[in-house]
Tab-separated table of C-alpha atoms in Angstrom:
chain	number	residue	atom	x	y	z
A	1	UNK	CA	-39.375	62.558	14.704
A	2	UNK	CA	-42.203	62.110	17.440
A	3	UNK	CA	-42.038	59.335	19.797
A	4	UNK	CA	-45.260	56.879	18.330
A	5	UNK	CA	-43.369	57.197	14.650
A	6	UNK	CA	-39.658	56.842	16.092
A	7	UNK	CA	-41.029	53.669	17.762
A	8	UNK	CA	-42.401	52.545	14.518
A	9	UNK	CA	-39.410	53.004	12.695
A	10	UNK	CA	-37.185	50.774	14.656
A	11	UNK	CA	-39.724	48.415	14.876
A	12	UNK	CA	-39.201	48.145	10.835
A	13	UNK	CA	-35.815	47.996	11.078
A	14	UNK	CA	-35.678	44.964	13.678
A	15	UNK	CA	-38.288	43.287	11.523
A	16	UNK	CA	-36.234	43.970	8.559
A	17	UNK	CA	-32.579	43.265	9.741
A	18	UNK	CA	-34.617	40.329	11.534
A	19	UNK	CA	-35.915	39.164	8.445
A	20	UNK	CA	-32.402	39.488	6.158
A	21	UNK	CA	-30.362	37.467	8.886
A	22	UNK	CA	-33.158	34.647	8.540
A	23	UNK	CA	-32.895	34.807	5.085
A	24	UNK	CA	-29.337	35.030	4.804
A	25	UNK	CA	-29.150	32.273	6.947
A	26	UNK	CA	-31.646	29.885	5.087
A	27	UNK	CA	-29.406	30.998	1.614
A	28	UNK	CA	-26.157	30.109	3.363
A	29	UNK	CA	-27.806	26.877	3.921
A	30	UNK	CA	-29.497	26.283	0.436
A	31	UNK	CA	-25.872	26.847	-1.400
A	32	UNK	CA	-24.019	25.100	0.841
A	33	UNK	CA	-26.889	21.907	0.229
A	34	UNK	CA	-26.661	22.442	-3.613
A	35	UNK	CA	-22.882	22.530	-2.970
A	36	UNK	CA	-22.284	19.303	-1.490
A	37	UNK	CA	-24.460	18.053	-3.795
A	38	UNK	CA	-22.657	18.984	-7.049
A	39	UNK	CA	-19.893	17.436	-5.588
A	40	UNK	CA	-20.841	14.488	-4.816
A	41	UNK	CA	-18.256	11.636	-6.959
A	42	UNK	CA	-19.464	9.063	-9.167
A	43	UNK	CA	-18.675	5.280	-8.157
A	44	UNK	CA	-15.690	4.482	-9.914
A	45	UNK	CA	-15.241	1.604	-12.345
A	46	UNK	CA	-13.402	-1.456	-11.431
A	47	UNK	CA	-10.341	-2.128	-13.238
A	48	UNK	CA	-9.584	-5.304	-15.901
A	49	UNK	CA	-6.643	-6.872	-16.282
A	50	UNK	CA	-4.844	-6.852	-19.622
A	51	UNK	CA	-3.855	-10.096	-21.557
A	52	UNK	CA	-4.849	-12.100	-18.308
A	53	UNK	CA	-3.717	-15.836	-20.477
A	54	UNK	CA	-0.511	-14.421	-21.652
A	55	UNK	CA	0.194	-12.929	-17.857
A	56	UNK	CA	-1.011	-16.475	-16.768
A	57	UNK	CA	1.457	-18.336	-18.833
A	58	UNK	CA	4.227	-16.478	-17.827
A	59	UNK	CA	3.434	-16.226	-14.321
A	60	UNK	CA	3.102	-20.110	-13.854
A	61	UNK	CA	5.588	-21.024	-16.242
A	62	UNK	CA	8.609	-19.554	-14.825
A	63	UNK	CA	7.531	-20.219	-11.240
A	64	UNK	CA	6.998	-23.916	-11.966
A	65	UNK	CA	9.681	-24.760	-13.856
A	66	UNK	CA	11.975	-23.271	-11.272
A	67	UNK	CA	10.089	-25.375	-8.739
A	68	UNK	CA	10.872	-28.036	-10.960
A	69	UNK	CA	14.424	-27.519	-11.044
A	70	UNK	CA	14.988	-27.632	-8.039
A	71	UNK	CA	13.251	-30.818	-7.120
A	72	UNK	CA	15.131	-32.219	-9.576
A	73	UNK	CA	18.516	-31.297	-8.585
A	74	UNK	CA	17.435	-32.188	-4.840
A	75	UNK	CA	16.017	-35.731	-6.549
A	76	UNK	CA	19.249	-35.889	-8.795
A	77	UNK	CA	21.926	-35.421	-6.079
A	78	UNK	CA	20.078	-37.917	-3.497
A	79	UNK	CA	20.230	-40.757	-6.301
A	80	UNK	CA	23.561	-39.669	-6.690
A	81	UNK	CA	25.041	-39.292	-3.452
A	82	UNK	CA	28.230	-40.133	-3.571
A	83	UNK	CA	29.397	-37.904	-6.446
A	84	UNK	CA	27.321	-35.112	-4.349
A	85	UNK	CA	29.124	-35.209	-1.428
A	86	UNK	CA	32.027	-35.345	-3.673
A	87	UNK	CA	31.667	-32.503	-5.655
A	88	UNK	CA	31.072	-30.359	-2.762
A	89	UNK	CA	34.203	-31.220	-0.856
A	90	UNK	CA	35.968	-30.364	-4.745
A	91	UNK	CA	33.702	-26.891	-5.103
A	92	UNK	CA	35.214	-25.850	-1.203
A	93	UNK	CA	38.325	-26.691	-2.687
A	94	UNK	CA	37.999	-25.528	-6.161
A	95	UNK	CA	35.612	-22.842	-6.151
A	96	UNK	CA	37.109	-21.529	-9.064
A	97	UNK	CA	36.121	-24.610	-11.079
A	98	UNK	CA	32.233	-24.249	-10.472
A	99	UNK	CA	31.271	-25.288	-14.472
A	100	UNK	CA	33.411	-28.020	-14.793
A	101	UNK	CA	32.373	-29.556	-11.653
A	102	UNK	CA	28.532	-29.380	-12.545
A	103	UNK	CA	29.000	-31.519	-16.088
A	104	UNK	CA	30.476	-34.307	-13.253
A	105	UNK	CA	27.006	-35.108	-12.429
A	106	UNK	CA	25.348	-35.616	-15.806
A	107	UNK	CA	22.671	-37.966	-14.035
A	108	UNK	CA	21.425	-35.301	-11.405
A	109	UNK	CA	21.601	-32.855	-14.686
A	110	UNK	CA	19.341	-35.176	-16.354
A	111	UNK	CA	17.426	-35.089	-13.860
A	112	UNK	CA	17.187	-31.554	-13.307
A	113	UNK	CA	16.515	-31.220	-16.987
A	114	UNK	CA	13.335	-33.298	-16.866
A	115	UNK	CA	12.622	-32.092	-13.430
A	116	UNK	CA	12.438	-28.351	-15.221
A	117	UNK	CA	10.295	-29.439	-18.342
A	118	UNK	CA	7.785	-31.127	-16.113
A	119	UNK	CA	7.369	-27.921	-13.972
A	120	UNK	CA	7.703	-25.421	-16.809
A	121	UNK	CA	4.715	-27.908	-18.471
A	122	UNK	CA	2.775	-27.943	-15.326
A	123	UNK	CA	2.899	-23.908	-15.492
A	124	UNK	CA	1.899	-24.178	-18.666
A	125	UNK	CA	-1.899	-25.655	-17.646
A	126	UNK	CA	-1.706	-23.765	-14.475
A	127	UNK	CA	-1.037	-20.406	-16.643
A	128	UNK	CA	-3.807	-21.463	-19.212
A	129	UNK	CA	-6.270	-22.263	-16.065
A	130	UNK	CA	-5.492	-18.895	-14.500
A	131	UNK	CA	-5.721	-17.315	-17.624
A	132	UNK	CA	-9.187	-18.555	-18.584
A	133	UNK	CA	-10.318	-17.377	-15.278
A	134	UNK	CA	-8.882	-14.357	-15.101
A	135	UNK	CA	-10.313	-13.512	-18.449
A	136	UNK	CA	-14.049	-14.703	-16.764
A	137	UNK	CA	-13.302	-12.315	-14.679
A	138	UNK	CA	-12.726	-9.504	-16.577
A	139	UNK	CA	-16.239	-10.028	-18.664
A	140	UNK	CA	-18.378	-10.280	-14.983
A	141	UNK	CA	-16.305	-6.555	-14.456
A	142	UNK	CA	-16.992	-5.543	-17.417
A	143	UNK	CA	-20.534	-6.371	-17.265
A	144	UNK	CA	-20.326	-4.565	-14.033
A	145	UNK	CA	-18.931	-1.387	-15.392
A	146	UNK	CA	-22.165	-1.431	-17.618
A	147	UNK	CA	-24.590	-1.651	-14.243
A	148	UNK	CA	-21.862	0.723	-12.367
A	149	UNK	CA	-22.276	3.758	-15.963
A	150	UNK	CA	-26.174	3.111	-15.754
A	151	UNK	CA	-26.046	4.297	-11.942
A	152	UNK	CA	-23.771	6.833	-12.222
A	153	UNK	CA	-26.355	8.615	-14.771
A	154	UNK	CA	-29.199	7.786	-12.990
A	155	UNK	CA	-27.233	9.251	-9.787
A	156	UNK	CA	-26.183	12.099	-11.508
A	157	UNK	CA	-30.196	12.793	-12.976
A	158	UNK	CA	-31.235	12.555	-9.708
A	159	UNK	CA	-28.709	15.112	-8.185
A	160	UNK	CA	-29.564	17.491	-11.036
A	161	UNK	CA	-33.316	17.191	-10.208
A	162	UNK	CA	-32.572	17.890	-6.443
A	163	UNK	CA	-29.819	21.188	-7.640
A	164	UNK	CA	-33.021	22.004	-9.436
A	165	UNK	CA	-35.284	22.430	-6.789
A	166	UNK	CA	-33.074	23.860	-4.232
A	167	UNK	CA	-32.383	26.846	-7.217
A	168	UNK	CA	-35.505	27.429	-7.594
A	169	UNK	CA	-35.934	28.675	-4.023
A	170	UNK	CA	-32.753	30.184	-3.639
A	171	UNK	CA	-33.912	32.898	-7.086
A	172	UNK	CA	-36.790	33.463	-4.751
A	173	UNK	CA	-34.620	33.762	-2.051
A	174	UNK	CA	-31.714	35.871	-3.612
A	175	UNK	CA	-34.907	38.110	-5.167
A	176	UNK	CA	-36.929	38.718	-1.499
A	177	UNK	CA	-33.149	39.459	0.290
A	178	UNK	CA	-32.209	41.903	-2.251
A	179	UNK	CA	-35.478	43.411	-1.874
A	180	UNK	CA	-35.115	43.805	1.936
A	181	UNK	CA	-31.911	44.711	1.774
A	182	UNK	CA	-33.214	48.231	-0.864
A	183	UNK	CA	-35.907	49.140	1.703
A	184	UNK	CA	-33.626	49.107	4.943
A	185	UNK	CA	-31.220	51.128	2.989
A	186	UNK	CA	-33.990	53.676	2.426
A	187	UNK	CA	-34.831	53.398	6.101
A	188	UNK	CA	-31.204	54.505	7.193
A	189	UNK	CA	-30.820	56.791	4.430
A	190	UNK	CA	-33.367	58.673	6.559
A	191	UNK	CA	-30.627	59.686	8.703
A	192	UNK	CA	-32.623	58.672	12.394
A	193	UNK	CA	-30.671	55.916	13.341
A	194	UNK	CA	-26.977	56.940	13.663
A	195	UNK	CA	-24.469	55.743	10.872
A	196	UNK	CA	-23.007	53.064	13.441
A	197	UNK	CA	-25.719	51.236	14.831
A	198	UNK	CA	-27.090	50.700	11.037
A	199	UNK	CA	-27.225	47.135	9.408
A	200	UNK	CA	-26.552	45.766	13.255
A	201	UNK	CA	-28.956	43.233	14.042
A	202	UNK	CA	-27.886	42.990	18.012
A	203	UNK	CA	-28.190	46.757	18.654
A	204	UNK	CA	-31.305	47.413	16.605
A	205	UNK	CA	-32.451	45.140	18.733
A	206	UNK	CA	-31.882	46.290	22.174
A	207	UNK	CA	-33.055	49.646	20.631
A	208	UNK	CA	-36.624	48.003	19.815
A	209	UNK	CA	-36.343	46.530	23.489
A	210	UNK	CA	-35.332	49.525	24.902
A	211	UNK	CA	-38.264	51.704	23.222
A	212	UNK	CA	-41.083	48.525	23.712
A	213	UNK	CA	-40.226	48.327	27.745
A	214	UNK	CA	-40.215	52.818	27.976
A	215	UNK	CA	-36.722	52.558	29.245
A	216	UNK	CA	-36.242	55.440	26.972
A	217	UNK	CA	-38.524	57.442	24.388
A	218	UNK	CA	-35.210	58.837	22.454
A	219	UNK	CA	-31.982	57.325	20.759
A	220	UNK	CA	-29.778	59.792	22.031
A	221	UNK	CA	-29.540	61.854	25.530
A	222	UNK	CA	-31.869	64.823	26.611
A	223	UNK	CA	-31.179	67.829	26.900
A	224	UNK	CA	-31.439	68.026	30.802
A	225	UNK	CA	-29.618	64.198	30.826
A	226	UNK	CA	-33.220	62.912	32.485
A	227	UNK	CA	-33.326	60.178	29.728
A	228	UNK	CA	-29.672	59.074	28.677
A	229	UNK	CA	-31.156	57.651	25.483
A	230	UNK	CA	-31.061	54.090	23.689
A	231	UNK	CA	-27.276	54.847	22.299
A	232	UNK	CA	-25.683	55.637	26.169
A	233	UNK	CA	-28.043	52.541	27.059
A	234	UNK	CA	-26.764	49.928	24.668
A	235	UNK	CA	-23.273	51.286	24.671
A	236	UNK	CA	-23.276	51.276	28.786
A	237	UNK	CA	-24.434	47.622	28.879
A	238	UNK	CA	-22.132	46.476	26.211
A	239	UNK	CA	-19.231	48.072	29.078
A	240	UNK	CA	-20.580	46.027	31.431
A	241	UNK	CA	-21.122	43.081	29.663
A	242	UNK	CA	-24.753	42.836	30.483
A	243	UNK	CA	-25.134	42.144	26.690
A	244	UNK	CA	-23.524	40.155	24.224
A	245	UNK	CA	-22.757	41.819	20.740
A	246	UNK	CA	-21.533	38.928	18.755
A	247	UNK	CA	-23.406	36.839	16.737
A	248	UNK	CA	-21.358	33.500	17.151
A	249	UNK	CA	-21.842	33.976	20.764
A	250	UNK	CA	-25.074	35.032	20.750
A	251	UNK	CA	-25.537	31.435	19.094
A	252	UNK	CA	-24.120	29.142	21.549
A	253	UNK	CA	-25.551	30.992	24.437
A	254	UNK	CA	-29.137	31.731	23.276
A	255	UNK	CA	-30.693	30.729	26.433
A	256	UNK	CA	-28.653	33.467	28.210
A	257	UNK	CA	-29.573	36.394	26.303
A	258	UNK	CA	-33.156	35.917	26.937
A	259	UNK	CA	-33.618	38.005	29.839
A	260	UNK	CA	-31.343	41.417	28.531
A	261	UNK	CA	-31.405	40.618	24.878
A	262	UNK	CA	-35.240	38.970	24.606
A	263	UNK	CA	-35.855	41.157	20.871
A	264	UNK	CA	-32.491	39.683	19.811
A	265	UNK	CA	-33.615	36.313	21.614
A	266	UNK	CA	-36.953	36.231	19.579
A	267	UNK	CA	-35.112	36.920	15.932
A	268	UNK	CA	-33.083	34.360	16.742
A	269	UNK	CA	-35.409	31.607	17.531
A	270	UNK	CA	-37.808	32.705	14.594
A	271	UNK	CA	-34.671	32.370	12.743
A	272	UNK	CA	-33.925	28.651	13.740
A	273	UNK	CA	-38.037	27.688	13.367
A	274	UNK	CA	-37.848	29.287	9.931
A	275	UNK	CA	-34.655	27.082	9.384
A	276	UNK	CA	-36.415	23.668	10.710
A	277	UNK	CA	-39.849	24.646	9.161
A	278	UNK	CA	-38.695	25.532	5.570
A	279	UNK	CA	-35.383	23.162	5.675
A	280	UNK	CA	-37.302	20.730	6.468
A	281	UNK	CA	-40.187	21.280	3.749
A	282	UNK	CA	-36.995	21.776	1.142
A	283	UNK	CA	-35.138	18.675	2.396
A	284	UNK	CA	-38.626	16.678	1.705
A	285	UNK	CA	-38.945	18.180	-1.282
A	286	UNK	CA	-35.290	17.061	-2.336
A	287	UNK	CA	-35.974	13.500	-1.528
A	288	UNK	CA	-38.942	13.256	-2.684
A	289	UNK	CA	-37.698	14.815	-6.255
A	290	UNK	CA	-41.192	17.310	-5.838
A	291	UNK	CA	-41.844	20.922	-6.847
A	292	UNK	CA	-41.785	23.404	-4.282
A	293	UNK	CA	-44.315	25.354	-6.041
A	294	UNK	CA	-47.154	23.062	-4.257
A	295	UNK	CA	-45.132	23.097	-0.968
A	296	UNK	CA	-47.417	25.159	1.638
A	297	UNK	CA	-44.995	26.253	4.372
A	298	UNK	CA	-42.554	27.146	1.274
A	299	UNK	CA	-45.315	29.244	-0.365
A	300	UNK	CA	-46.432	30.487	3.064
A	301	UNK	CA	-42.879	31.773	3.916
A	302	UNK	CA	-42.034	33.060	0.450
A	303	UNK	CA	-45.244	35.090	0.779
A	304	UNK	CA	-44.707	36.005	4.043
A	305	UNK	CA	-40.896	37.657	3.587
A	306	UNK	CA	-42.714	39.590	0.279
A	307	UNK	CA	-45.804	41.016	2.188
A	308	UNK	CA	-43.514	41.989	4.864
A	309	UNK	CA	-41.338	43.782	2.543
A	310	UNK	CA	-44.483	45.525	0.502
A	311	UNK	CA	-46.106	46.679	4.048
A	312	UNK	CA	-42.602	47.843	5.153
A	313	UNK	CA	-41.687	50.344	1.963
A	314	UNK	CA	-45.664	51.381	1.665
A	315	UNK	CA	-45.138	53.013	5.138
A	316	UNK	CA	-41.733	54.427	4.144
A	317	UNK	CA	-43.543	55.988	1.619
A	318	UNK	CA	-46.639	57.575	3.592
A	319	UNK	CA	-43.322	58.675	5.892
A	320	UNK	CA	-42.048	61.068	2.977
A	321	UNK	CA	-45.315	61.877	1.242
């Protein structure tokens, strides 16, 4: 292949494996967006309590007229304090005779008696009180259930709306990628570029760097070793870590690369423009619940990635004709 087209036809490729990492990128992105979105939870519903009077009623009941009882034994053995004291020095005595000695105080048993009704009584309208309320209660939740199942829908309309959109750009997506992906196929099943420097973003790269700057005008060495080629080139700077071959480095250190990797520099920012240009466009068009069919920079880049593709496989073609 002569020099002018070999330049040409990495130029492709870098545009091309430029073009699918931006895209694969922006897809990553869209599905992980519709994602998070699909799983986002519905409020919950707040819970009512079941047979709040009856719960009331027993509640206060048994808790006042225990209270009750025991103020009334207290009240009964202080009126009768004498056969208190006495029945205690018996009981230390005569544990053993614990029954007997309680029907020796019939007045503080009385008392206790009485003591019990009034608290089990003042349960009673306690219970009834709490009950009432507690049944209130349950109609304001329940009335707040209703408002809480009209959000939820409303929610989940919205979110279906927004899933919506972001599908309808990711078909266009998932169409253009597959598309790009068919034509650089056909470019390496041209058999130029060697079998493992295909589908490799960073070296086709420093290839189209290598061939733009006339560091070398062939991929691999000359006969007389005058030009070691772009393979020896890329492989000898990789050695001596003059370049940086990973693309989760490449990332963090984008800055750096910009003086030995500047082709694999430039794909990279055009990647992260495309990403605030068009994210931004499709998070706008998300909120504001709005087509993207009447979004410019959408339409603009959609176009762009399929007139790219069309120009790239027409000159494939006048390649082989």
């Amino acid at each position: 292949m002569e020099l002018n087209t070999l330049k040409t036809y990495i130029k492709n490729i870098y545009q091309l494996e430029s073009s699918i990492y931006s895209q694969s990128v922006l897809k990553e992105r869209i599905q992980n967006e519709i994602s998070v979105l699909s799983s986002t939870p519905d409020t919950p519903f707040y819970e009512t309590e079941k047979n709040p009077i009856r719960k009331g009623l027993f509640r206060s009941t048994i808790f006042f007229g225990r209270v009750g009882a025991v103020i009334g034994l207290v009240i009964g053995c202080l009126l009768n304090w004498k056969d208190a004291i006495t029945t205690i020095i018996y009981l230390v005595c005569e544990p053993s005779e614990l029954l007997e000695t309680v029907f020796w105080m019939p007045s503080a048993l009385k008392i206790t008696m009485i003591g019990t009704a009034f608290g089990a009584g003042f349960g009673v309208l306690l219970g009834l009180e709490d009950g009432v309320s507690g049944t209130m209660l349950n109609r304001r939740i329940v009335n707040e259930n209703h408002k809480i199942l009209a959000s939820n829908k409303n929610q989940r309309a919205v979110i279906a709306r927004k899933v919506d959109i972001l599908q309808s750009e990711l078909r266009i997506i998932n169409s253009a990628l597959a598309d790009s992906h068919r034509i650089v196929n056909q470019y390496y099943a041209m058999n130029v570029l060697a079998p493992k420097y295909q589908h490799n973003l960073v070296a086709v790269s420093s290839f189209y760097d290598y061939f733009s700057t006339g560091r070398t005008r062939r991929l691999d060495v000359s006969d007389n070793g005058a030009d070691v080629g772009a393979y020896n080139l890329f492989e000898h700077e990789l050695r001596q870590n003059i370049i940086i071959d990973k693309l989760d480095q490449i990332l963090d250190k984008l800055e750096q690369i910009r003086q030995n990797q500047f082709m694999l520099y430039c794909a990279m920012d055009d990647c992260n423009q495309t990403l605030k240009k068009v994210g931004g466009q499709l998070a706008y068009c998300t909120d504001a619940l709005q087509s993207i069919d009447n979004n410019q920079e959408i339409i603009r880049y959609n176009s762009t990635i399929i007139r790219q593709n069309s120009e790239l496989q027409t000159w494939l073609q006048v390649i082989h004709s």
